[in-house]
Each structure stands twice: as structure tokens, then as C-alpha cells.
CSV table of C-alpha atoms in Angstrom, one decimal:
chain,number,residue,atom,x,y,z
A,1,MET,CA,59.4,105.4,122.5
A,2,GLN,CA,58.6,108.8,120.9
A,3,LEU,CA,59.8,109.7,117.5
A,4,LEU,CA,60.2,113.2,116.0
A,5,PHE,CA,58.4,114.3,112.8
A,6,VAL,CA,59.0,117.4,111.2
A,7,ARG,CA,56.9,118.8,108.2
A,8,VAL,CA,56.9,122.1,106.2
A,9,MET,CA,53.7,123.0,104.3
A,10,ARG,CA,51.3,125.7,103.1
A,11,MET,CA,48.2,125.8,105.0
A,12,MET,CA,45.3,128.4,104.4
A,13,SER,CA,48.0,130.6,102.6
A,14,VAL,CA,50.2,130.4,105.6
A,15,ASN,CA,53.6,128.9,105.1
A,16,CYS,CA,54.4,126.7,108.3
A,17,ARG,CA,56.9,124.0,110.0
A,18,HIS,CA,54.5,121.6,111.9
A,19,VAL,CA,56.4,119.0,114.6
A,20,CYS,CA,54.6,116.0,115.2
A,21,ILE,CA,55.4,113.1,117.9
A,22,LEU,CA,54.9,109.5,117.4
A,23,GLU,CA,54.4,107.5,120.5
A,24,GLU,CA,55.1,103.7,120.1
A,25,PHE,CA,53.9,101.6,122.8
A,26,GLU,CA,55.1,97.9,123.8
A,27,ASP,CA,51.8,96.4,122.0
A,28,GLY,CA,52.8,97.5,118.8
A,29,GLU,CA,49.9,100.5,118.7
A,30,HIS,CA,51.1,104.3,117.8
A,31,ASN,CA,49.8,107.7,118.6
A,32,LEU,CA,50.6,110.3,116.3
A,33,PHE,CA,50.0,113.8,117.8
A,34,SER,CA,50.8,117.3,116.8
A,35,HIS,CA,53.4,119.0,119.0
A,36,HIS,CA,53.6,122.5,117.7
A,37,ASP,CA,53.8,125.0,114.9
A,38,ILE,CA,55.9,127.9,113.7
A,39,ILE,CA,54.9,130.2,111.0
A,40,LEU,CA,57.6,130.6,108.5
A,41,PRO,CA,58.3,133.5,106.2
A,42,ALA,CA,58.4,132.0,102.7
A,43,PHE,CA,57.0,128.9,101.1
A,44,PRO,CA,59.0,126.1,102.4
A,45,LEU,CA,60.7,123.5,99.8
A,46,CYS,CA,62.9,121.0,102.0
A,47,THR,CA,64.1,120.6,105.4
A,48,ALA,CA,67.1,118.6,107.2
A,49,TRP,CA,67.3,117.4,110.8
A,50,LEU,CA,70.6,118.2,112.5
A,51,ASP,CA,71.8,117.6,116.2
A,52,CYS,CA,75.2,119.6,116.1
A,53,SER,CA,75.7,121.9,118.8
A,54,LEU,CA,74.4,125.5,117.8
A,55,ASN,CA,73.6,126.7,121.6
A,56,GLY,CA,76.6,126.0,123.7
A,57,GLY,CA,75.1,122.3,124.4
A,58,ASP,CA,76.9,118.9,123.3
A,59,LYS,CA,74.0,118.1,121.1
A,60,GLY,CA,70.6,119.8,120.0
A,61,ASN,CA,67.3,119.4,118.2
A,62,PHE,CA,67.4,121.5,115.0
A,63,VAL,CA,65.8,121.5,111.5
A,64,ALA,CA,67.1,123.6,108.6
A,65,VAL,CA,64.7,124.5,106.1
A,66,GLY,CA,65.4,125.7,102.6
A,67,SER,CA,62.3,128.1,100.8
A,68,MET,CA,61.4,130.1,97.7
A,69,ASP,CA,63.8,132.6,99.4
A,70,PRO,CA,67.5,132.2,98.9
A,71,ALA,CA,68.0,132.2,103.0
A,72,ILE,CA,68.2,129.0,104.9
A,73,GLU,CA,66.9,128.9,108.5
A,74,ILE,CA,68.0,127.2,111.4
A,75,TRP,CA,65.0,126.5,113.8
A,76,ASP,CA,65.3,125.1,117.3
A,77,LEU,CA,62.5,122.4,117.7
A,78,ASP,CA,63.0,122.4,121.5
A,79,VAL,CA,61.7,125.8,121.6
A,80,ILE,CA,57.9,125.8,121.3
A,81,ASP,CA,57.0,129.3,120.9
A,82,GLU,CA,60.1,130.2,118.8
A,83,VAL,CA,59.5,133.3,116.9
A,84,GLN,CA,63.0,133.9,115.1
A,85,PRO,CA,65.5,131.2,113.4
A,86,ILE,CA,68.5,130.4,115.7
A,87,MET,CA,70.7,131.2,112.5
A,88,VAL,CA,70.4,132.2,109.0
A,89,LEU,CA,72.5,131.1,106.5
A,90,GLY,CA,72.6,133.7,103.5
A,91,GLY,CA,69.7,135.4,102.3
A,92,ILE,CA,69.3,139.0,101.2
A,93,ALA,CA,71.0,141.8,102.7
A,94,LYS,CA,69.1,144.9,101.3
A,95,LYS,CA,66.3,145.5,98.5
A,96,LYS,CA,66.4,149.0,96.5
A,97,LYS,CA,63.8,150.6,94.3
A,98,LYS,CA,64.2,153.4,92.1
A,99,GLY,CA,60.9,154.0,90.3
A,100,LYS,CA,60.0,151.2,89.0
A,101,LYS,CA,63.2,149.4,89.0
A,102,SER,CA,64.2,147.6,92.0
A,103,SER,CA,67.6,145.8,92.8
A,104,VAL,CA,68.6,143.0,95.6
A,105,LYS,CA,71.9,142.6,97.2
A,106,TYR,CA,72.6,139.3,98.6
A,107,LYS,CA,74.4,138.4,101.7
A,108,PRO,CA,78.2,137.1,101.0
A,109,ASP,CA,78.2,133.7,99.5
A,110,SER,CA,74.6,133.4,99.7
A,111,HIS,CA,72.2,131.3,97.2
A,112,THR,CA,70.6,133.9,95.1
A,113,ASP,CA,67.5,131.6,94.4
A,114,SER,CA,65.2,129.3,95.9
A,115,VAL,CA,66.4,126.8,98.0
A,116,LEU,CA,65.7,123.1,96.9
A,117,GLY,CA,67.5,120.5,98.7
A,118,LEU,CA,69.3,120.4,102.1
A,119,ALA,CA,71.7,117.5,103.4
A,120,TRP,CA,73.3,117.2,107.1
A,121,ASN,CA,76.5,115.5,107.4
A,122,LYS,CA,76.3,113.1,110.3
A,123,THR,CA,80.1,112.8,110.6
A,124,VAL,CA,81.0,116.0,109.9
A,125,ARG,CA,78.7,117.5,112.3
A,126,LYS,CA,78.9,121.5,111.3
A,127,TYR,CA,78.6,120.7,107.4
A,128,LEU,CA,75.3,121.6,105.8
A,129,ALA,CA,75.2,120.9,101.9
A,130,SER,CA,72.6,123.1,100.3
A,131,ALA,CA,71.4,122.7,96.3
A,132,SER,CA,69.3,125.8,94.5
A,133,ALA,CA,67.8,127.1,91.7
A,134,ASP,CA,70.6,129.1,91.0
A,135,THR,CA,72.5,126.1,89.6
A,136,SER,CA,75.0,125.8,92.4
A,137,VAL,CA,75.7,123.6,95.5
A,138,LYS,CA,77.1,125.3,98.6
A,139,ILE,CA,78.7,124.0,101.4
A,140,TRP,CA,78.0,125.8,104.9
A,141,ASP,CA,80.0,125.6,108.3
A,142,LEU,CA,77.4,125.7,110.9
A,143,VAL,CA,79.8,126.9,113.8
A,144,THR,CA,80.8,130.0,111.8
A,145,GLY,CA,77.6,130.2,109.9
A,146,GLN,CA,79.6,130.9,106.6
A,147,CYS,CA,79.6,129.4,103.6
A,148,PHE,CA,83.4,127.8,102.7
A,149,SER,CA,82.8,126.2,99.4
A,150,THR,CA,80.5,126.8,96.3
A,151,LYS,CA,80.3,124.2,93.5
A,152,LYS,CA,79.1,125.3,90.1
A,153,HIS,CA,79.0,122.0,88.3
A,154,HIS,CA,75.6,121.8,87.2
A,155,THR,CA,74.0,124.0,84.4
A,156,GLY,CA,70.5,123.8,85.5
A,157,LYS,CA,68.6,124.1,89.0
A,158,VAL,CA,70.1,121.6,91.3
A,159,GLN,CA,67.3,119.8,93.1
A,160,ALA,CA,69.1,117.5,95.6
A,161,VAL,CA,72.2,116.7,97.8
A,162,ASP,CA,73.0,113.8,99.6
A,163,TRP,CA,76.5,112.9,101.8
A,164,ASN,CA,78.0,109.5,101.4
A,165,LYS,CA,77.4,107.7,104.9
A,166,HIS,CA,80.7,105.8,105.2
A,167,VAL,CA,83.1,108.4,103.2
A,168,PRO,CA,81.7,111.4,104.7
A,169,ASP,CA,83.8,113.9,102.6
A,170,VAL,CA,82.2,112.7,99.6
A,171,LEU,CA,79.0,114.7,98.3
A,172,LEU,CA,76.6,113.9,95.7
A,173,SER,CA,74.4,116.2,93.9
A,174,GLY,CA,71.6,116.0,91.4
A,175,SER,CA,70.0,118.9,88.6
A,176,PHE,CA,67.5,119.6,85.8
A,177,ASP,CA,70.4,119.5,83.4
A,178,HIS,CA,69.8,115.5,83.5
A,179,SER,CA,73.4,114.9,85.5
A,180,VAL,CA,74.6,113.9,88.8
A,181,VAL,CA,77.8,114.9,90.2
A,182,LEU,CA,80.0,113.4,92.7
A,183,VAL,CA,82.8,115.6,94.5
A,184,ASP,CA,85.3,114.8,97.1
A,185,MET,CA,86.0,117.8,99.6
A,186,ARG,CA,89.1,116.4,100.3
A,187,TYR,CA,90.2,117.5,97.0
A,188,PRO,CA,88.7,121.0,96.4
A,189,SER,CA,90.3,121.6,93.1
A,190,HIS,CA,88.9,118.5,91.2
A,191,THR,CA,85.7,119.3,89.2
A,192,GLY,CA,84.0,116.1,90.3
A,193,ILE,CA,82.7,113.1,88.6
A,194,LYS,CA,79.7,113.9,86.4
A,195,SER,CA,77.0,110.8,85.1
A,196,GLU,CA,74.4,111.5,83.0
A,197,VAL,CA,70.8,110.1,83.8
A,198,ALA,CA,67.6,109.9,81.5
A,199,SER,CA,65.5,112.8,82.8
A,200,ASP,CA,65.3,115.6,85.3
A,201,VAL,CA,66.5,114.6,88.8
A,202,GLU,CA,63.8,114.6,91.5
A,203,SER,CA,65.6,113.2,94.2
A,204,LEU,CA,68.8,110.8,95.3
A,205,ALA,CA,70.5,109.0,98.1
A,206,TRP,CA,73.1,106.9,99.4
A,207,ASP,CA,72.9,103.3,100.0
A,208,PRO,CA,73.8,103.4,103.9
A,209,HIS,CA,74.7,99.7,103.6
A,210,ASP,CA,77.2,100.2,100.3
A,211,GLN,CA,79.5,103.2,100.1
A,212,HIS,CA,79.9,102.5,96.2
A,213,SER,CA,76.1,102.8,95.3
A,214,PHE,CA,73.5,105.6,95.3
A,215,VAL,CA,70.1,105.5,93.7
A,216,VAL,CA,68.7,108.7,91.6
A,217,SER,CA,64.7,109.3,90.9
A,218,LEU,CA,63.7,110.9,88.1
A,219,GLU,CA,60.5,113.1,86.5
A,220,ASP,CA,60.0,110.5,83.9
A,221,GLY,CA,58.8,108.0,86.3
A,222,THR,CA,62.2,106.0,86.5
A,223,VAL,CA,64.8,105.4,89.3
A,224,GLN,CA,68.4,104.6,88.3
A,225,CYS,CA,71.3,102.8,90.4
A,226,PHE,CA,74.9,103.5,89.9
A,227,ASP,CA,77.9,102.1,91.4
A,228,VAL,CA,80.8,104.5,91.4
A,229,ARG,CA,83.5,102.1,91.0
A,230,ALA,CA,82.3,101.8,87.3
A,231,ALA,CA,84.2,105.2,86.9
A,232,ALA,CA,87.6,104.7,88.4
A,233,SER,CA,89.0,103.8,85.4
A,234,ASN,CA,87.8,106.6,83.4
A,235,PRO,CA,86.3,109.4,85.6
A,236,ALA,CA,85.7,111.8,82.7
A,237,SER,CA,83.3,109.0,81.2
A,238,GLY,CA,81.0,109.1,84.5
A,239,CYS,CA,78.9,106.0,85.8
A,240,LYS,CA,76.7,104.1,83.9
A,241,PRO,CA,73.8,102.8,85.6
A,242,CYS,CA,73.4,99.1,87.2
A,243,PHE,CA,69.7,99.2,86.3
A,244,THR,CA,67.0,101.4,85.3
A,245,LEU,CA,63.5,100.9,87.3
A,246,HIS,CA,60.3,102.1,85.9
A,247,ALA,CA,59.0,102.6,89.3
A,248,HIS,CA,56.0,104.9,88.9
A,249,ASP,CA,53.5,106.2,86.2
A,250,LYS,CA,54.7,109.7,87.0
A,251,ALA,CA,57.8,111.7,88.6
A,252,VAL,CA,59.2,109.9,91.3
A,253,SER,CA,59.6,113.2,93.7
A,254,THR,CA,61.2,111.2,96.6
A,255,VAL,CA,63.3,107.6,97.6
A,256,SER,CA,64.3,106.5,100.8
A,257,TYR,CA,66.7,103.2,101.8
A,258,ASN,CA,65.8,101.2,104.9
A,259,PRO,CA,68.7,101.9,107.3
A,260,ALA,CA,68.5,98.6,108.9
A,261,ALA,CA,67.4,96.3,105.9
A,262,PRO,CA,70.0,96.0,103.0
A,263,LYS,CA,68.6,96.5,99.7
A,264,MET,CA,65.3,97.7,100.7
A,265,LEU,CA,64.2,101.1,99.0
A,266,ALA,CA,61.0,103.0,99.1
A,267,THR,CA,59.9,105.4,96.5
A,268,GLY,CA,57.1,107.7,96.5
A,269,SER,CA,55.4,109.5,93.5
A,270,THR,CA,53.2,112.5,92.0
A,271,ASP,CA,50.8,109.3,90.9
A,272,LYS,CA,49.8,109.1,94.7
A,273,THR,CA,51.7,105.9,95.3
A,274,VAL,CA,54.5,104.6,97.6
A,275,LYS,CA,56.4,101.5,96.6
A,276,LEU,CA,58.8,99.2,98.4
A,277,TRP,CA,61.4,97.4,96.6
A,278,ASP,CA,64.1,94.7,97.0
A,279,LEU,CA,67.1,95.7,95.0
A,280,ALA,CA,68.9,92.3,95.4
A,281,ASN,CA,71.2,91.6,92.7
A,282,ASN,CA,70.3,94.9,90.9
A,283,GLN,CA,67.5,92.9,89.9
A,284,PRO,CA,64.6,95.0,91.7
A,285,SER,CA,61.3,93.6,92.5
A,286,CYS,CA,58.4,95.3,94.1
A,287,VAL,CA,57.4,93.8,97.5
A,288,ALA,CA,54.7,96.1,98.4
A,289,SER,CA,52.6,99.0,97.0
A,290,ARG,CA,50.2,101.6,98.8
A,291,ASN,CA,48.1,104.6,98.3
A,292,PRO,CA,48.2,106.5,101.7
A,293,LYS,CA,45.6,109.1,100.5
A,294,ALA,CA,48.4,111.9,101.1
A,295,GLY,CA,47.6,113.1,97.4
A,296,ALA,CA,50.7,113.6,95.3
A,297,VAL,CA,53.5,112.0,97.4
A,298,PHE,CA,56.6,114.4,98.0
A,299,SER,CA,58.2,113.3,100.6
A,300,ILE,CA,59.2,109.8,102.4
A,301,SER,CA,61.5,108.9,105.1
A,302,PHE,CA,62.4,105.6,107.3
A,303,SER,CA,62.9,106.4,110.8
A,304,GLU,CA,66.3,105.8,111.9
A,305,ASP,CA,65.0,104.7,115.4
A,306,SER,CA,62.3,102.6,114.1
A,307,PRO,CA,63.7,101.9,110.8
A,308,PHE,CA,60.4,99.7,109.3
A,309,LEU,CA,58.1,102.9,110.0
A,310,LEU,CA,58.0,105.2,107.0
A,311,ALA,CA,56.7,108.8,106.9
A,312,ILE,CA,55.0,110.1,104.2
A,313,GLY,CA,54.2,113.5,103.4
A,314,GLY,CA,51.9,114.6,100.4
A,315,SER,CA,49.9,117.1,98.6
A,316,LYS,CA,47.3,116.8,101.0
A,317,GLY,CA,49.1,118.2,104.1
A,318,SER,CA,48.8,115.4,106.4
A,319,LEU,CA,51.6,113.1,107.7
A,320,GLN,CA,50.8,109.5,107.1
A,321,ILE,CA,52.9,106.7,109.2
A,322,TRP,CA,53.0,103.4,107.3
A,323,ASP,CA,54.6,100.4,109.3
A,324,THR,CA,55.9,98.6,106.4
A,325,LEU,CA,56.5,95.2,108.5
A,326,THR,CA,52.7,94.8,108.5
A,327,GLU,CA,53.0,93.8,104.9
A,328,THR,CA,53.6,89.9,104.1
A,329,GLY,CA,56.1,90.7,101.5
A,330,VAL,CA,58.1,92.9,103.6
A,331,ALA,CA,58.1,90.5,106.8
A,332,GLN,CA,59.0,87.6,104.4
A,333,ARG,CA,61.8,89.4,102.6
A,334,PHE,CA,63.4,91.9,105.4
A,335,GLY,CA,61.8,90.9,108.6
A,336,LYS,CA,65.0,89.2,109.9
A,337,ASN,CA,66.5,92.7,110.0
A,338,SER,CA,63.9,94.1,112.4
A,339,LYS,CA,65.8,92.9,115.6
A,340,GLY,CA,63.1,90.5,116.9
A,341,LYS,CA,60.3,92.8,115.9
A,342,ALA,CA,58.9,90.7,112.9
A,343,ASP,CA,58.8,87.4,114.5
A,344,SER,CA,55.4,87.7,115.7
A,345,LYS,CA,54.2,89.3,112.4
A,346,THR,CA,55.7,86.3,110.4
A,347,GLU,CA,54.8,83.3,112.9
A,348,GLY,CA,51.7,81.0,111.0
């Protein structure tokens, strides 16, 4: 099996997109190799993979890249020597300079500051959500290349967005204003449900196994879990956390739920560690911890195709792969969810 990984980084003052392929062999061994690089015009901050039809086929292999610029670029990963994105959402239309002063004109409905977070809707496949330092959340139609909805329910930089896996019209966003907001695209006039959190939001994720639950990771090293049903009786008061986990010594910059094992969560931090948690009964316990030698950890993600492989990216610019089933605690608690792969690891 071959798995595709995309990372964006800055190497020797050059911004680039690096595409890697991981080969999985029947004996359990892996081979990770670089496939190709593409130079990017601005410092990259976030990505979202998508396979919706952008070039006439039924599906494709694309990545959306958000950067320090207000534009969102869509690149075709199947084209090795690509020099231009297949689509650009928003961005600067024109710059004018009059003496010492300069003015910027943006494309219609564009973000006006850095794009900090992206989320592709895997059910309504033409929808892409973006979060920006301009304090707004935008929903883009990838067929037309136009923004059709702008949400301004935050007062600080919006760091992260995520679509609900079970209710695809529901979008969650988290901000430096110490809040997360849930909006339902079926009710565009509704202001959404705002819940307070303890610190700046670094990342968030809906539980893929529970449509009511999500986690938010924070700058103060904690992770908070919420159940949206708690706000059903009084939406104005928002949701109260089911638990607050002191997960790391520094900011929890990234989280990822395991797509095959319910209640298994990975967290990554600028303290240079990655931890694996069992969230059963809202009483989280750490089942494994590792320093992957990636520097400050900025991004982690479980593979959809091989769900116990965790990709890790950090400040050192190298991509690490952690086979989490090799950890005894993971194999014992979650090995039954590995479709037979864990049997040989747990015997004896």
C-alpha cells in the first residue's frame, strides 16, 4: 500500500510544498521517500487535502494551502512539475503606491490577512472552510471558486476550523478570543453557539465516532472536551467542558482522533512531545508518549487508510511516522480496532 503525505515548510528561506510517499509492505516494514517539491510564493501555515472534481474528472488529488498571504491556493498533487496552482481563492487584486503610502485592493470576498486554518467537507465535497487572522471564517464553493458565506462571530484571530463528520452542515471554529463557535449552514441567519475556553485556541477536532463531541487544544497546554447536547436547552450559555486535560507543558498545537479506534486521541505540542490518550468515560489517561525528534510539534494526523500510523511534523522540517501499534499500551487498549493487524503484536 502507498500512502500520500504532504507537508509545507520553509527551507533555506524558500517556501515549499513537499510531497512524500510512504510504502507499506506485508512484513510491516515502511519506506518513506520524497516524491516532489513545489516552490510556494508565501510562507505556508496550513493545508487541507481534497479529492473533489476540479479538472473534469470524478475525483482528483489536490491540496489547499493557506499562507501569510490572504489567498488560498489549490495545487494538483498529481502534476510533478506544476508551476501554478489550479485555483486561487481570494487574494490581492491590485497594489497601488502613492509616494510613501501604499494601498491594497482585495478580490471580492477575499480574506484580508493570513489564512491560519483550512477544512475540506468530505460529504459536501465542494465546500472548503477557511479561518483567518482577519477574524473571519469563510465558506468557499470549489466548483465556482467563489466565497458564498462569511462568518464574523469571532473578535480575535481564527486559528482553526473543522466540519462535523456526521452532520456535514455543522462547522466548528476556534479563535484567539478564547471561544469556539458552532454554526449550522442550514440556518444562515443563526448566530451560532459560542462556548468559552480557557486560553487561545490552537487546534480543534470533531470526534469521528460521536457527532456530539469535539476537543479543543489550547495555548496553555490543556485540552478541553465538549458535548454540544449540553447547550441544547440554553444555546446562549454555550457548552461547558466535559473535562479539562493538562496534556503538555507548553501549547498543544495539534490534535488528531484515530479514525478506527473510538476514544483514542493524539496530541502534539511545542514542548516537542506527542502523546496518545484514552478518553473513555471522559477520564483521559495517557497510554504512550514520545519525543519524535521533530522539534516543536506543529502538526499530527492519523492516516485514514492505515489508521494506527501517525504523521508528525515539527520545527526541524522533517516528516516522522509513528506506528502507534508498536506501543504496548496502544495495542492492549485499542488493538482490537486494527482489523487483525494488532494480533501479532499483542500475542505473548
